[in-house]
Tab-separated table of C-alpha atoms in Angstrom:
chain	number	residue	atom	x	y	z
A	1461	MET	CA	-0.699	-24.205	-10.878
A	1462	THR	CA	-3.562	-26.328	-13.367
A	1463	HIS	CA	-3.122	-29.814	-13.574
A	1464	ASP	CA	-4.021	-31.734	-16.663
A	1465	LEU	CA	-6.670	-33.667	-15.146
A	1466	LEU	CA	-8.252	-33.893	-11.356
A	1467	VAL	CA	-9.671	-37.273	-10.251
A	1468	VAL	CA	-12.481	-37.273	-7.855
A	1469	GLY	CA	-13.044	-40.534	-5.882
A	1470	ALA	CA	-10.543	-42.739	-4.731
A	1471	GLY	CA	-12.521	-46.378	-4.778
A	1472	PRO	CA	-11.650	-49.289	-7.502
A	1473	TYR	CA	-12.624	-46.530	-10.248
A	1474	GLY	CA	-10.750	-43.446	-9.438
A	1475	LEU	CA	-7.772	-45.688	-8.586
A	1476	SER	CA	-7.743	-47.453	-11.847
A	1477	ILE	CA	-8.322	-43.806	-13.948
A	1478	ALA	CA	-5.381	-42.652	-12.148
A	1479	ALA	CA	-3.396	-45.713	-12.671
A	1480	HIS	CA	-3.760	-45.149	-16.365
A	1481	ALA	CA	-3.545	-41.284	-16.241
A	1482	ALA	CA	-0.147	-41.751	-14.273
A	1483	ALA	CA	1.100	-44.154	-17.103
A	1484	ALA	CA	-0.173	-41.620	-19.885
A	1485	GLY	CA	2.058	-39.076	-18.546
A	1486	LEU	CA	-0.517	-36.538	-17.334
A	1487	ASP	CA	-0.281	-34.056	-14.626
A	1488	LEU	CA	-2.403	-35.745	-11.959
A	1489	LYS	CA	-4.299	-35.208	-8.810
A	1490	VAL	CA	-6.409	-37.140	-7.188
A	1491	PHE	CA	-8.541	-36.713	-4.178
A	1492	GLY	CA	-10.448	-38.859	-1.915
A	1493	ARG	CA	-9.980	-41.806	0.832
A	1494	PRO	CA	-8.639	-44.723	-1.043
A	1495	MET	CA	-11.107	-47.558	-1.008
A	1496	ASP	CA	-13.446	-45.839	1.906
A	1497	SER	CA	-16.684	-47.289	1.026
A	1498	TRP	CA	-14.916	-50.865	1.173
A	1499	ARG	CA	-12.972	-50.255	4.420
A	1500	SER	CA	-15.974	-47.844	6.040
A	1501	HIS	CA	-19.223	-48.951	5.325
A	1502	MET	CA	-18.547	-52.662	4.968
A	1503	PRO	CA	-18.808	-54.660	8.156
A	1504	PRO	CA	-16.266	-57.553	9.246
A	1505	GLY	CA	-16.881	-60.647	7.429
A	1506	MET	CA	-18.288	-59.681	4.275
A	1507	LEU	CA	-17.307	-61.484	1.143
A	1508	LEU	CA	-16.766	-60.756	-1.849
A	1509	LYS	CA	-19.088	-61.663	-4.616
A	1510	SER	CA	-17.127	-61.523	-7.553
A	1511	GLU	CA	-14.464	-64.310	-8.255
A	1512	PRO	CA	-10.999	-63.483	-7.613
A	1513	TRP	CA	-9.901	-63.771	-11.362
A	1514	ALA	CA	-12.943	-60.808	-12.239
A	1515	SER	CA	-11.765	-58.790	-9.232
A	1516	HIS	CA	-8.517	-56.905	-10.325
A	1517	LEU	CA	-8.348	-53.080	-10.540
A	1518	SER	CA	-6.839	-51.701	-13.705
A	1519	ASP	CA	-3.591	-50.697	-14.521
A	1520	PRO	CA	-2.138	-50.724	-18.180
A	1521	ALA	CA	0.544	-52.942	-17.777
A	1522	GLY	CA	-1.641	-55.374	-15.437
A	1523	ALA	CA	1.236	-55.437	-13.053
A	1524	PHE	CA	-0.979	-54.897	-9.918
A	1525	GLY	CA	-3.734	-57.479	-9.647
A	1526	LEU	CA	-5.551	-59.304	-7.143
A	1527	ASP	CA	-3.250	-61.726	-8.450
A	1528	ALA	CA	-0.563	-60.185	-7.787
A	1529	TYR	CA	-1.484	-59.337	-4.376
A	1530	ALA	CA	-2.402	-62.233	-3.420
A	1531	ALA	CA	0.749	-64.073	-4.261
A	1532	ALA	CA	2.991	-61.769	-2.388
A	1533	HIS	CA	0.686	-62.017	0.837
A	1534	GLY	CA	0.498	-65.650	0.681
A	1535	LEU	CA	-3.305	-65.371	0.415
A	1536	SER	CA	-5.395	-67.577	-1.638
A	1537	ALA	CA	-7.131	-66.439	-4.913
A	1538	ARG	CA	-8.804	-69.645	-6.548
A	1539	HIS	CA	-11.811	-69.656	-8.758
A	1540	GLY	CA	-15.072	-70.860	-6.412
A	1541	GLU	CA	-13.265	-69.379	-3.316
A	1542	PRO	CA	-14.799	-65.788	-1.977
A	1543	ILE	CA	-12.407	-63.156	-0.976
A	1544	GLY	CA	-13.119	-61.323	2.028
A	1545	VAL	CA	-14.195	-57.668	1.423
A	1546	ALA	CA	-11.622	-56.682	4.109
A	1547	GLU	CA	-8.728	-58.636	2.308
A	1548	PHE	CA	-10.229	-56.416	-1.310
A	1549	ALA	CA	-9.827	-52.850	0.343
A	1550	ALA	CA	-6.275	-53.987	1.631
A	1551	TYR	CA	-5.511	-54.676	-2.048
A	1552	GLY	CA	-6.894	-51.161	-2.913
A	1553	LEU	CA	-4.590	-49.284	-0.734
A	1554	TRP	CA	-1.635	-51.873	-1.887
A	1555	PHE	CA	-2.839	-51.004	-5.511
A	1556	ALA	CA	-2.476	-47.460	-4.825
A	1557	GLU	CA	1.061	-47.272	-3.278
A	1558	ARG	CA	2.321	-48.718	-6.232
A	1559	ALA	CA	0.277	-47.540	-9.612
A	1560	VAL	CA	-0.959	-44.234	-8.368
A	1561	PRO	CA	0.426	-40.810	-7.592
A	1562	ALA	CA	-0.355	-40.022	-4.035
A	1563	VAL	CA	-3.792	-39.450	-2.993
A	1564	ASP	CA	-5.059	-36.171	-1.346
A	1565	GLU	CA	-7.400	-37.795	1.584
A	1566	ARG	CA	-9.337	-34.633	1.642
A	1567	LEU	CA	-12.583	-34.243	0.240
A	1568	VAL	CA	-14.105	-31.961	-2.506
A	1569	ARG	CA	-16.803	-29.854	-1.348
A	1570	SER	CA	-17.565	-28.212	-4.460
A	1571	LEU	CA	-16.449	-28.413	-8.356
A	1572	ARG	CA	-17.560	-26.104	-11.225
A	1573	PRO	CA	-16.030	-25.163	-14.460
A	1574	VAL	CA	-13.713	-21.724	-14.853
A	1575	PRO	CA	-11.993	-20.184	-17.379
A	1576	GLY	CA	-9.371	-22.715	-19.004
A	1577	GLY	CA	-11.265	-25.314	-16.846
A	1578	PHE	CA	-12.473	-26.244	-13.222
A	1579	ARG	CA	-11.700	-25.074	-9.878
A	1580	ALA	CA	-12.156	-27.939	-6.858
A	1581	THR	CA	-12.553	-26.191	-3.541
A	1582	THR	CA	-11.334	-28.945	-1.014
A	1583	GLU	CA	-13.045	-29.081	2.816
A	1584	ASP	CA	-10.518	-27.024	4.310
A	1585	GLY	CA	-10.753	-24.583	1.644
A	1586	GLU	CA	-8.311	-24.762	-0.936
A	1587	GLU	CA	-8.599	-24.211	-4.405
A	1588	VAL	CA	-7.124	-26.397	-6.885
A	1589	ARG	CA	-7.360	-26.540	-10.709
A	1590	ALA	CA	-7.436	-28.717	-13.471
A	1591	ARG	CA	-8.346	-28.741	-17.319
A	1592	THR	CA	-10.198	-31.973	-17.193
A	1593	VAL	CA	-12.219	-33.823	-14.466
A	1594	ALA	CA	-13.168	-37.350	-13.818
A	1595	LEU	CA	-16.027	-37.749	-11.492
A	1596	ALA	CA	-15.584	-41.126	-9.752
A	1597	VAL	CA	-17.476	-40.749	-6.603
A	1598	GLY	CA	-18.968	-44.364	-6.043
A	1599	VAL	CA	-22.164	-45.290	-5.236
A	1600	LEU	CA	-22.796	-43.459	-1.771
A	1601	PRO	CA	-24.321	-40.369	-3.254
A	1602	PHE	CA	-26.949	-42.287	-4.861
A	1603	VAL	CA	-28.730	-44.066	-1.871
A	1604	ASP	CA	-32.335	-44.937	-1.719
A	1605	LEU	CA	-34.696	-45.183	0.765
A	1606	PRO	CA	-38.119	-46.592	0.995
A	1607	GLY	CA	-40.708	-43.788	0.910
A	1608	ALA	CA	-42.520	-45.714	4.004
A	1609	LEU	CA	-39.619	-45.303	5.793
A	1610	ARG	CA	-39.390	-41.828	5.871
A	1611	PRO	CA	-41.848	-41.015	9.016
A	1612	LEU	CA	-39.111	-43.316	10.598
A	1613	GLY	CA	-36.505	-39.871	10.785
A	1614	THR	CA	-33.152	-39.291	9.001
A	1615	ASP	CA	-30.856	-39.453	11.970
A	1616	GLY	CA	-30.781	-43.096	11.778
A	1617	ALA	CA	-32.011	-43.973	14.992
A	1618	LEU	CA	-34.821	-46.338	13.823
A	1619	ALA	CA	-34.097	-46.442	9.931
A	1620	SER	CA	-31.088	-46.656	7.913
A	1621	HIS	CA	-29.466	-48.024	4.801
A	1622	SER	CA	-27.196	-50.650	4.773
A	1623	SER	CA	-24.254	-49.186	3.503
A	1624	HIS	CA	-24.396	-46.749	6.190
A	1625	HIS	CA	-22.686	-49.663	8.706
A	1626	GLY	CA	-19.061	-50.621	8.980
A	1627	ASP	CA	-19.893	-52.125	12.008
A	1628	LEU	CA	-23.435	-54.294	13.066
A	1629	THR	CA	-22.516	-54.899	16.798
A	1630	ARG	CA	-24.640	-52.201	17.859
A	1631	PHE	CA	-27.661	-54.173	16.714
A	1632	ARG	CA	-26.298	-56.943	19.001
A	1633	GLY	CA	-29.157	-58.566	20.869
A	1634	GLN	CA	-31.850	-56.262	19.408
A	1635	ASP	CA	-34.529	-57.202	16.540
A	1636	VAL	CA	-33.929	-56.151	13.317
A	1637	THR	CA	-36.080	-56.122	10.028
A	1638	VAL	CA	-33.921	-56.263	6.481
A	1639	VAL	CA	-35.753	-54.938	3.541
A	1640	GLY	CA	-34.401	-56.175	0.319
A	1641	GLY	CA	-33.556	-59.564	-1.693
A	1642	GLY	CA	-30.320	-58.884	-2.863
A	1643	GLN	CA	-26.695	-59.925	-2.179
A	1644	ALA	CA	-26.521	-57.020	0.461
A	1645	ALA	CA	-29.669	-57.805	2.288
A	1646	LEU	CA	-29.172	-61.375	2.444
A	1647	GLU	CA	-25.320	-61.638	3.617
A	1648	THR	CA	-26.363	-58.740	6.010
A	1649	ALA	CA	-29.005	-60.360	7.301
A	1650	ALA	CA	-26.950	-63.728	7.593
A	1651	LEU	CA	-23.804	-61.285	9.464
A	1652	LEU	CA	-26.867	-59.949	11.869
A	1653	ALA	CA	-28.106	-63.725	12.907
A	1654	GLU	CA	-24.925	-64.914	13.378
A	1655	GLN	CA	-24.027	-62.579	16.090
A	1656	GLY	CA	-27.245	-63.019	17.869
A	1657	THR	CA	-29.472	-60.547	16.358
A	1658	ARG	CA	-33.087	-61.521	15.745
A	1659	THR	CA	-33.444	-61.423	12.003
A	1660	ARG	CA	-35.648	-61.382	9.834
A	1661	VAL	CA	-35.825	-60.149	5.550
A	1662	LEU	CA	-39.095	-58.846	3.763
A	1663	THR	CA	-38.488	-58.661	-0.032
A	1664	ARG	CA	-41.286	-58.082	-2.528
A	1665	ALA	CA	-40.286	-60.743	-4.603
A	1666	GLY	CA	-42.218	-63.821	-4.504
A	1667	GLN	CA	-39.299	-65.930	-3.914
A	1668	LEU	CA	-35.639	-65.327	-3.248
A	1669	CYS	CA	-33.005	-65.699	-6.164
A	1670	TRP	CA	-30.014	-67.761	-5.747
A	1671	ASN	CA	-26.754	-67.833	-7.895
A	1672	ASP	CA	-25.194	-71.472	-8.529
A	1673	LEU	CA	-22.038	-72.698	-7.714
A	1674	PRO	CA	-19.983	-71.194	-10.609
A	1675	PRO	CA	-18.714	-73.788	-12.762
A	1676	ALA	CA	-15.090	-74.848	-13.628
A	1677	LEU	CA	-12.688	-72.823	-15.616
A	1678	ASP	CA	-11.469	-75.783	-17.722
A	1679	ARG	CA	-15.078	-77.004	-18.863
A	1680	PRO	CA	-15.244	-78.915	-22.102
A	1681	TRP	CA	-15.204	-76.432	-25.117
A	1682	TRP	CA	-18.923	-76.994	-26.111
A	1683	ARG	CA	-19.944	-76.204	-22.859
A	1684	ARG	CA	-17.828	-73.057	-22.921
A	1685	ALA	CA	-19.127	-71.942	-26.027
A	1686	ARG	CA	-22.912	-72.860	-25.126
A	1687	SER	CA	-22.648	-70.629	-21.791
A	1688	PRO	CA	-19.426	-68.510	-21.701
A	1689	LEU	CA	-18.042	-67.401	-18.262
A	1690	SER	CA	-17.186	-63.922	-17.810
A	1691	GLY	CA	-17.085	-61.383	-15.234
A	1692	LEU	CA	-20.558	-60.973	-14.816
A	1693	GLY	CA	-21.924	-64.468	-14.915
A	1694	GLN	CA	-22.823	-67.246	-16.912
A	1695	GLY	CA	-24.265	-67.026	-20.776
A	1696	TRP	CA	-23.911	-64.854	-23.855
A	1697	ARG	CA	-26.157	-62.072	-22.512
A	1698	ASN	CA	-23.886	-61.604	-19.472
A	1699	TRP	CA	-20.863	-62.042	-21.591
A	1700	SER	CA	-21.977	-59.325	-23.810
A	1701	TYR	CA	-22.739	-57.125	-20.804
A	1702	ALA	CA	-19.131	-58.064	-19.529
A	1703	GLN	CA	-17.223	-57.784	-22.892
A	1704	LEU	CA	-18.921	-55.249	-25.128
A	1705	PRO	CA	-19.873	-51.958	-23.117
A	1706	GLY	CA	-19.074	-49.930	-25.816
A	1707	ALA	CA	-21.286	-51.677	-28.396
A	1708	PHE	CA	-24.182	-51.966	-25.864
A	1709	ARG	CA	-23.985	-47.728	-25.886
A	1710	LEU	CA	-24.865	-47.983	-29.638
A	1711	LEU	CA	-28.662	-49.228	-28.195
A	1712	PRO	CA	-31.280	-47.446	-28.351
A	1713	ALA	CA	-31.275	-45.158	-24.835
A	1714	GLU	CA	-34.620	-46.149	-24.067
A	1715	ARG	CA	-33.628	-50.414	-24.185
A	1716	ARG	CA	-30.355	-48.797	-22.336
A	1717	THR	CA	-31.748	-47.349	-19.504
A	1718	ARG	CA	-34.365	-50.811	-19.038
A	1719	ILE	CA	-31.683	-53.317	-19.234
A	1720	SER	CA	-29.562	-51.326	-17.039
A	1721	ALA	CA	-32.608	-51.122	-14.539
A	1722	THR	CA	-33.355	-55.104	-14.848
A	1723	ALA	CA	-30.240	-57.358	-15.511
A	1724	LEU	CA	-28.579	-59.075	-13.162
A	1725	GLY	CA	-31.107	-58.363	-10.683
A	1726	PRO	CA	-31.086	-59.266	-7.121
A	1727	ALA	CA	-29.522	-62.696	-6.058
A	1728	GLY	CA	-27.869	-63.988	-3.557
A	1729	ALA	CA	-24.258	-65.843	-3.842
A	1730	TRP	CA	-24.329	-69.576	-3.261
A	1731	TRP	CA	-22.120	-69.206	-0.181
A	1732	VAL	CA	-24.467	-67.372	1.878
A	1733	ARG	CA	-27.979	-69.269	0.886
A	1734	SER	CA	-27.331	-71.762	3.862
A	1735	ARG	CA	-26.433	-68.885	6.486
A	1736	VAL	CA	-29.680	-67.474	5.661
A	1737	GLU	CA	-31.782	-70.300	5.576
A	1738	SER	CA	-30.466	-71.329	8.728
A	1739	GLY	CA	-30.820	-68.778	10.909
A	1740	VAL	CA	-33.089	-65.536	8.770
A	1741	GLU	CA	-37.092	-65.489	8.788
A	1742	VAL	CA	-37.686	-64.863	5.472
A	1743	LEU	CA	-40.925	-63.116	4.192
A	1744	THR	CA	-41.437	-63.058	0.362
A	1745	GLY	CA	-44.100	-60.934	-1.633
A	1746	HIS	CA	-44.056	-58.800	1.292
A	1747	GLU	CA	-43.876	-54.774	1.321
A	1748	ILE	CA	-44.032	-52.057	3.978
A	1749	VAL	CA	-46.987	-50.027	3.582
A	1750	ARG	CA	-46.583	-48.100	6.783
A	1751	ALA	CA	-43.835	-47.361	9.284
A	1752	GLU	CA	-44.052	-45.016	12.688
A	1753	PRO	CA	-41.932	-44.944	15.692
A	1754	ALA	CA	-43.724	-46.530	18.826
A	1755	GLY	CA	-41.940	-46.139	22.323
A	1756	GLY	CA	-38.406	-45.781	21.343
A	1757	ARG	CA	-39.307	-48.842	18.485
A	1758	VAL	CA	-40.774	-49.094	14.852
A	1759	ARG	CA	-44.228	-50.487	13.979
A	1760	LEU	CA	-44.644	-51.503	10.868
A	1761	GLU	CA	-47.765	-52.452	8.501
A	1762	VAL	CA	-46.722	-54.948	5.939
A	1763	ALA	CA	-48.560	-55.983	3.049
A	1764	GLY	CA	-48.233	-59.658	1.904
A	1765	PRO	CA	-50.189	-62.576	0.322
A	1766	GLY	CA	-52.445	-63.347	3.246
A	1767	GLY	CA	-53.227	-59.733	3.948
A	1768	THR	CA	-51.743	-56.876	6.195
A	1769	LEU	CA	-48.950	-57.673	8.996
A	1770	ARG	CA	-47.940	-55.696	11.950
A	1771	LEU	CA	-44.211	-56.367	13.038
A	1772	ARG	CA	-42.458	-54.466	15.905
A	1773	THR	CA	-38.746	-54.551	15.279
A	1774	ASP	CA	-35.868	-52.298	16.709
A	1775	HIS	CA	-34.430	-51.138	13.417
A	1776	VAL	CA	-35.679	-51.272	9.946
A	1777	LEU	CA	-32.314	-51.611	7.695
A	1778	ALA	CA	-32.719	-50.986	3.898
A	1779	ALA	CA	-30.754	-52.973	1.477
A	1780	THR	CA	-32.620	-51.563	-1.461
A	1781	GLY	CA	-29.524	-50.297	-3.671
A	1782	PHE	CA	-28.689	-47.129	-5.044
A	1783	THR	CA	-30.545	-44.497	-7.802
A	1784	ALA	CA	-27.595	-42.680	-9.995
A	1785	SER	CA	-28.706	-39.647	-10.992
A	1786	SER	CA	-27.296	-36.556	-12.421
A	1787	ALA	CA	-29.360	-34.552	-9.327
A	1788	ARG	CA	-26.903	-36.519	-6.892
A	1789	LEU	CA	-23.917	-35.717	-8.368
A	1790	ALA	CA	-21.645	-34.249	-5.328
A	1791	PRO	CA	-20.179	-32.236	-5.360
A	1792	LEU	CA	-20.470	-30.607	-8.591
A	1793	ASP	CA	-22.112	-27.286	-8.558
A	1794	PRO	CA	-25.955	-27.719	-8.527
A	1795	GLU	CA	-26.181	-24.829	-11.313
A	1796	ILE	CA	-23.926	-27.759	-13.702
A	1797	ARG	CA	-25.823	-30.857	-12.271
A	1798	ALA	CA	-29.215	-29.372	-13.268
A	1799	ALA	CA	-27.677	-28.593	-16.767
A	1800	LEU	CA	-26.098	-31.737	-17.693
A	1801	HIS	CA	-27.995	-33.501	-20.845
A	1802	THR	CA	-29.549	-36.827	-19.370
A	1803	LEU	CA	-31.182	-40.178	-20.417
A	1804	GLY	CA	-34.418	-41.112	-19.431
A	1805	ASP	CA	-33.592	-42.248	-16.057
A	1806	GLY	CA	-32.272	-38.780	-15.292
A	1807	SER	CA	-28.821	-40.666	-15.198
A	1808	PRO	CA	-25.936	-38.044	-16.863
A	1809	ALA	CA	-25.627	-38.804	-20.898
A	1810	THR	CA	-21.960	-39.489	-21.511
A	1811	GLY	CA	-19.851	-39.434	-24.925
A	1812	PRO	CA	-17.658	-42.699	-26.040
A	1813	GLY	CA	-14.945	-41.596	-23.962
A	1814	PHE	CA	-16.949	-40.783	-20.828
A	1815	GLU	CA	-17.019	-37.193	-21.067
A	1816	SER	CA	-20.519	-35.471	-19.914
A	1817	SER	CA	-22.199	-32.670	-21.658
A	1818	CYS	CA	-20.165	-30.043	-19.940
A	1819	PRO	CA	-17.116	-30.558	-21.893
A	1820	GLY	CA	-13.752	-31.850	-19.786
A	1821	LEU	CA	-15.825	-33.119	-17.438
A	1822	PHE	CA	-15.977	-36.982	-17.338
A	1823	LEU	CA	-17.676	-39.273	-15.196
A	1824	ALA	CA	-17.277	-43.112	-14.193
A	1825	GLY	CA	-18.745	-45.890	-12.041
A	1826	LEU	CA	-22.684	-46.665	-11.496
A	1827	VAL	CA	-23.735	-43.182	-12.625
A	1828	THR	CA	-22.735	-44.204	-16.043
A	1829	ALA	CA	-24.365	-47.660	-15.991
A	1830	SER	CA	-27.438	-46.519	-18.584
A	1831	ALA	CA	-25.108	-45.258	-21.041
A	1832	PHE	CA	-22.566	-48.304	-21.356
A	1833	GLY	CA	-24.343	-51.396	-19.136
A	1834	PRO	CA	-24.807	-53.231	-16.497
A	1835	SER	CA	-21.207	-53.839	-16.166
A	1836	MET	CA	-20.607	-50.082	-15.064
A	1837	ARG	CA	-22.570	-51.233	-11.357
A	1838	PHE	CA	-19.598	-53.335	-10.642
A	1839	VAL	CA	-15.829	-53.461	-10.173
A	1840	TYR	CA	-15.550	-55.278	-13.471
A	1841	GLY	CA	-16.409	-51.917	-15.572
A	1842	ALA	CA	-13.301	-50.287	-14.195
A	1843	SER	CA	-10.861	-51.850	-16.881
A	1844	TYR	CA	-13.036	-50.769	-19.858
A	1845	THR	CA	-13.789	-47.131	-18.092
A	1846	ALA	CA	-10.063	-46.244	-17.111
A	1847	ASP	CA	-9.038	-47.136	-20.363
A	1848	ARG	CA	-11.489	-45.249	-22.615
A	1849	LEU	CA	-11.891	-42.594	-19.903
A	1850	VAL	CA	-8.458	-41.054	-19.992
A	1851	ARG	CA	-8.116	-41.640	-23.667
A	1852	GLY	CA	-10.818	-39.004	-23.863
A	1853	VAL	CA	-9.422	-37.030	-21.493
A	1854	ARG	CA	-6.229	-36.947	-23.943
A	1855	ARG	CA	-8.293	-35.922	-26.677
A	1856	ARG	CA	-9.890	-33.508	-24.747
A	1857	LEU	CA	-6.420	-32.067	-23.909
A	1858	ARG	CA	-5.139	-32.162	-27.221
A	1859	ARG	CA	-8.132	-30.284	-28.801
A	1860	GLY	CA	-8.175	-27.274	-26.459
A	1861	GLY	CA	-10.705	-24.627	-26.773
A	1862	PRO	CA	-13.570	-23.173	-24.362
A	1863	VAL	CA	-15.068	-24.851	-21.439
A	1864	ARG	CA	-18.908	-24.198	-21.424
A	1865	VAL	CA	-21.227	-24.767	-19.393
A	1866	PRO	CA	-24.247	-26.758	-20.860
A	1867	GLY	CA	-27.341	-25.028	-21.247
A	1868	PRO	CA	-30.790	-26.442	-20.161
A	1869	ALA	CA	-30.812	-29.976	-19.669
A	1870	VAL	CA	-32.306	-32.192	-22.500
A	1871	GLY	CA	-32.826	-36.156	-22.676
A	1872	ALA	CA	-30.069	-35.761	-25.473
A	1873	GLU	CA	-27.297	-38.556	-26.142
A	1874	ALA	CA	-24.643	-36.243	-25.536
A	1875	GLY	CA	-20.880	-35.239	-25.349
A	1876	ALA	CA	-22.098	-32.367	-27.159
A	1877	VAL	CA	-23.262	-28.916	-25.712
A	1878	GLY	CA	-26.717	-28.136	-26.081
A	1879	PRO	CA	-28.337	-25.279	-27.587
A	1880	GLY	CA	-27.577	-22.168	-24.796
A	1881	ALA	CA	-24.131	-22.995	-23.850
A	1882	ILE	CA	-22.827	-20.234	-22.094
A	1883	VAL	CA	-19.146	-19.857	-22.595
A	1884	VAL	CA	-17.164	-19.149	-19.214
A	1885	GLY	CA	-13.685	-19.367	-20.634
A	1886	SER	CA	-11.346	-19.063	-23.426
A	1887	GLY	CA	-8.140	-20.659	-22.127
A	1888	ALA	CA	-6.923	-22.972	-24.289
A	1889	VAL	CA	-7.925	-26.820	-22.213
A	1890	GLY	CA	-4.366	-27.995	-22.314
A	1891	SER	CA	-2.110	-29.370	-24.782
A	1892	GLY	CA	0.238	-31.959	-25.954
A	1893	ALA	CA	-0.708	-35.061	-23.732
A	1894	ILE	CA	2.250	-37.332	-24.140
A	1895	GLU	CA	1.185	-40.576	-26.290
A	1896	VAL	CA	1.259	-43.650	-24.275
A	1897	GLY	CA	-0.560	-46.602	-24.887
A	1898	ALA	CA	-3.061	-47.622	-22.025
A	1899	ALA	CA	-5.293	-51.106	-21.394
A	1900	GLY	CA	-7.429	-52.123	-18.696
A	1901	ALA	CA	-8.865	-54.297	-15.423
A	1902	ARG	CA	-12.117	-55.064	-13.844
A	1903	ALA	CA	-14.165	-57.132	-11.587
A	1904	ALA	CA	-17.905	-58.463	-9.960
A	1905	GLY	CA	-21.336	-59.540	-11.395
A	1906	THR	CA	-24.197	-62.411	-10.794
A	1907	GLY	CA	-23.258	-65.928	-10.426
A	1908	ALA	CA	-19.299	-64.994	-10.830
A	1909	ALA	CA	-19.678	-61.531	-9.738
A	1910	GLY	CA	-21.231	-58.367	-8.198
A	1911	ALA	CA	-23.594	-56.969	-6.154
A	1912	ASP	CA	-27.024	-57.346	-7.829
A	1913	ASP	CA	-28.165	-54.528	-5.949
A	1914	GLY	CA	-25.641	-51.759	-6.730
A	1915	ARG	CA	-23.415	-52.010	-3.454
A	1916	SER	CA	-19.934	-52.055	-3.922
A	1917	PRO	CA	-19.384	-54.181	-0.579
A	1918	ALA	CA	-20.025	-58.073	-0.763
A	1919	GLY	CA	-20.020	-58.129	-4.565
A	1920	ALA	CA	-18.556	-55.480	-6.446
A	1921	GLY	CA	-20.181	-52.426	-6.321
A	1922	ALA	CA	-19.363	-49.471	-8.493
A	1923	ALA	CA	-17.488	-47.899	-6.044
A	1924	GLY	CA	-15.456	-45.185	-8.007
């Protein structure tokens, strides 16, 4: 059996895409553990940085938003009141049960083009075929650790990424150094300090940035006109990132990659500020230049405004974000990964319907931020993505034709297969997708939403 669409990933993006595809009548298969990064990679007590009204997953009818879940479970989902990550994860499971066909929780180990579409191989060896694929793998494949921490090893004993921890109690009574100045770093540091861990934060920035308490939704019209509020925060620039990802894609590629890397930069939510300032040592303008094991602990050399500091700590926790690139697009076959057309920052180029340069392969989430803008770093972008991507899938299924493997990767803008494409099949890529309308959903950003360092947890990351 060959499905119309295979969705790999069951976070906010994957579930939203699946909901739209199911409503469009597509023969669908979804792989992934629903809301896994939110359930397993966020410690208890974390809060969602995005506003409740900006934190919905997307179904075409808009029937399964966070507000509907809150009403059904007697929860508060009011503007200006953060919601717990655990509650958001539970909402995602509720959404999946109602808007998405049964999810297969096995992992997909490999994915490659074959005649007539694609072949996925699961962790237990089963092969599944589909005419098109949507990769919504979230942020975890794109973890970034500072190079200075490499001498500490990769087993997580002395250094690890903040996204690797769904439980911080192992650090109780220890000394932990958190690297980073964004929401993930600051909220993790607050949680550590509150459980009795001696905690310090190191950040290269000269000072920490804090988001303000969001303005009231019922402001006078002239205040709204001067500084509109969107799912990514206040101001016309943030409004444009939130509302116009299609227009963002029309900007020159170099400008898009620059904006994607710098917009909505590291900042802490207003509600975590007092918790950090009351219990966490903060060293701004400091950067680790050397790290080495020292008798079961870590010896750090840190460059700062006053010269070099030498510190001893039990563990270094890097909340240093994620870097999306084609090279890290697991579980895609390495040969195909290397052949995808890319932008200047190494992220894959996509067409307006989120189709990569490998026809039939669609991408979603953080990996598309340099194509469609900063909203793709946050749950908020799931609304636009689900609607446009499923439209793109339906066009590809109607169009049919051979599936091609792109030739050598180039810095092309994409959708089209480059020179040297190798035809791997000539079977029709599906036919007659049912014509059903689709609409969208969303959530997160700066001020009103979003984990500014790309982490899906404490503020809506691009968890696929």
